[in-house]
């Protein structure tokens, strides 16, 4: 059974493993992610680069599965999500998603990964219940230029009552909406 995240998840360029010992960092210019040990076996703070792993072109976002087996990296130019095996330090799969994927976030139980496909105006949904062998389940049209994703965690252990939020860059002001006098 998958453990659950202690908090809601959101799009980010860095992600911490659930045991808070390793940090996964997106290196956009180098087309890689770095794995950095930030705590040793005694819980002391350290800063030791363990690995740098090549991924697709222009990585944007990373999410770590709650089992700490895999990290998922969106690749803006390649249009893929790289699946990184955190134990072996290698990419084990590439999942084709929409055009220019940016933000990504996992559900609290680690069963689904949502990916914002910026240019396409969609969000891809990837089943990640098997962390190292995720499967694209489909896409949802969300409108102009989705960029980042956040998922609530109501703490019930059931993702059906959680909410997925998607931000859109270049959004237009809605007449009579917030911010309008």
Short mmCIF file of C-alpha atoms in Angstrom, two decimals, residues 22-163:
data_model
loop_
_atom_site.label_atom_id
_atom_site.label_comp_id
_atom_site.label_asym_id
_atom_site.label_seq_id
_atom_site.Cartn_x
_atom_site.Cartn_y
_atom_site.Cartn_z
CA UNK A 22 17.08 13.42 -0.36
CA UNK A 23 16.21 16.40 -2.52
CA UNK A 24 15.50 16.12 -6.26
CA UNK A 25 16.32 19.32 -8.16
CA UNK A 26 15.45 20.20 -11.77
CA UNK A 27 18.43 21.51 -13.78
CA UNK A 28 16.64 23.22 -16.66
CA UNK A 29 19.72 24.35 -18.57
CA UNK A 30 21.49 20.97 -18.23
CA UNK A 31 18.47 18.76 -19.11
CA UNK A 32 18.95 16.80 -15.90
CA UNK A 33 17.88 16.37 -12.30
CA UNK A 34 20.25 16.23 -9.35
CA UNK A 35 19.76 14.02 -6.31
CA UNK A 36 21.17 15.66 -3.19
CA UNK A 37 21.40 14.03 0.22
CA UNK A 38 20.25 16.60 2.79
CA UNK A 39 20.13 14.42 5.94
CA UNK A 40 22.43 11.59 6.95
CA UNK A 41 21.43 8.33 8.67
CA UNK A 42 21.58 10.13 12.06
CA UNK A 43 19.32 12.99 10.95
CA UNK A 44 22.14 15.51 10.68
CA UNK A 45 22.02 18.16 7.96
CA UNK A 46 24.35 17.43 5.05
CA UNK A 47 24.67 18.62 1.46
CA UNK A 48 26.09 15.89 -0.74
CA UNK A 49 25.31 15.50 -4.43
CA UNK A 50 24.59 11.82 -4.98
CA UNK A 51 23.75 11.78 -8.67
CA UNK A 52 22.86 13.81 -11.74
CA UNK A 53 20.52 12.09 -14.17
CA UNK A 54 19.81 13.15 -17.74
CA UNK A 55 16.13 13.61 -18.58
CA UNK A 56 14.27 15.12 -21.55
CA UNK A 57 14.85 18.60 -22.93
CA UNK A 58 14.03 21.60 -20.73
CA UNK A 59 12.86 19.92 -17.52
CA UNK A 60 10.38 22.11 -15.65
CA UNK A 61 8.84 20.33 -12.69
CA UNK A 62 9.50 17.33 -10.45
CA UNK A 63 7.28 15.31 -8.12
CA UNK A 64 8.48 12.44 -5.90
CA UNK A 65 6.20 9.44 -5.41
CA UNK A 66 5.32 8.91 -1.70
CA UNK A 67 7.07 5.51 -1.77
CA UNK A 68 10.33 7.34 -2.69
CA UNK A 69 10.82 4.84 -5.55
CA UNK A 70 10.31 7.30 -8.40
CA UNK A 71 10.51 10.94 -9.38
CA UNK A 72 8.47 12.33 -12.28
CA UNK A 73 10.00 15.14 -14.34
CA UNK A 74 8.10 17.18 -16.95
CA UNK A 75 10.16 18.05 -20.04
CA UNK A 76 8.94 21.19 -21.84
CA UNK A 77 10.58 20.73 -25.25
CA UNK A 78 10.41 16.94 -25.40
CA UNK A 79 6.72 16.79 -24.42
CA UNK A 80 7.32 13.94 -22.01
CA UNK A 81 7.46 12.97 -18.36
CA UNK A 82 10.69 11.20 -17.41
CA UNK A 83 10.27 8.48 -14.79
CA UNK A 84 13.41 8.39 -12.66
CA UNK A 85 14.15 5.33 -10.52
CA UNK A 86 15.51 6.96 -7.35
CA UNK A 87 17.18 3.74 -6.18
CA UNK A 88 19.04 3.03 -9.45
CA UNK A 89 19.57 6.67 -10.45
CA UNK A 90 18.33 6.19 -13.99
CA UNK A 91 15.40 7.07 -16.26
CA UNK A 92 13.29 3.92 -16.63
CA UNK A 93 10.46 5.28 -18.79
CA UNK A 94 9.33 8.28 -20.82
CA UNK A 95 5.60 9.02 -20.93
CA UNK A 96 4.43 11.18 -23.85
CA UNK A 97 2.05 13.92 -22.68
CA UNK A 98 0.85 17.14 -24.32
CA UNK A 99 2.72 20.06 -25.82
CA UNK A 100 5.13 21.90 -23.50
CA UNK A 101 4.40 20.22 -20.15
CA UNK A 102 5.21 22.44 -17.18
CA UNK A 103 3.65 21.95 -13.75
CA UNK A 104 2.98 18.57 -12.17
CA UNK A 105 1.56 17.29 -8.91
CA UNK A 106 0.74 13.90 -7.39
CA UNK A 107 -2.41 13.02 -5.50
CA UNK A 108 -1.71 12.54 -1.78
CA UNK A 109 -1.85 8.74 -2.11
CA UNK A 110 0.52 8.76 -5.10
CA UNK A 111 -1.96 7.06 -7.42
CA UNK A 112 -2.28 9.88 -10.02
CA UNK A 113 0.05 12.46 -11.51
CA UNK A 114 -1.46 15.57 -13.11
CA UNK A 115 0.62 17.41 -15.73
CA UNK A 116 -0.15 20.91 -17.08
CA UNK A 117 0.47 21.00 -20.85
CA UNK A 118 1.06 24.71 -21.36
CA UNK A 119 0.75 25.23 -25.12
CA UNK A 120 -1.93 22.58 -25.62
CA UNK A 121 -4.30 23.88 -22.90
CA UNK A 122 -4.72 20.43 -21.36
CA UNK A 123 -3.89 18.49 -18.23
CA UNK A 124 -2.65 14.93 -18.66
CA UNK A 125 -3.64 12.35 -16.05
CA UNK A 126 -1.13 9.58 -15.44
CA UNK A 127 -1.83 6.53 -13.27
CA UNK A 128 1.16 6.13 -10.93
CA UNK A 129 -0.06 3.37 -8.62
CA UNK A 130 2.84 1.32 -10.06
CA UNK A 131 5.46 4.05 -9.45
CA UNK A 132 8.09 2.89 -11.97
CA UNK A 133 5.62 1.98 -14.71
CA UNK A 134 3.05 4.80 -14.92
CA UNK A 135 0.37 4.78 -17.62
CA UNK A 136 -1.21 7.77 -19.37
CA UNK A 137 -4.93 7.64 -18.58
CA UNK A 138 -6.08 10.61 -20.67
CA UNK A 139 -6.22 14.39 -20.87
CA UNK A 140 -8.66 17.08 -19.83
CA UNK A 141 -9.11 20.36 -21.71
CA UNK A 142 -8.64 23.26 -19.26
CA UNK A 143 -8.18 26.33 -21.43
CA UNK A 144 -5.39 28.75 -22.11
CA UNK A 145 -1.84 28.05 -21.03
CA UNK A 146 -2.01 25.91 -17.87
CA UNK A 147 1.21 26.39 -15.94
CA UNK A 148 1.06 25.05 -12.39
CA UNK A 149 -0.99 22.51 -10.43
CA UNK A 150 -1.90 22.12 -6.75
CA UNK A 151 -3.88 19.29 -5.17
CA UNK A 152 -5.60 19.52 -1.79
CA UNK A 153 -5.45 16.80 0.83
CA UNK A 154 -8.50 16.61 3.06
CA UNK A 155 -6.79 13.89 5.08
CA UNK A 156 -9.48 11.26 4.50
CA UNK A 157 -7.20 8.90 2.57
CA UNK A 158 -9.62 9.08 -0.35
CA UNK A 159 -8.59 11.23 -3.33
CA UNK A 160 -12.19 11.57 -4.54
CA UNK A 161 -12.78 14.43 -2.08
CA UNK A 162 -9.57 16.31 -2.97
CA UNK A 163 -9.45 19.18 -5.46
#
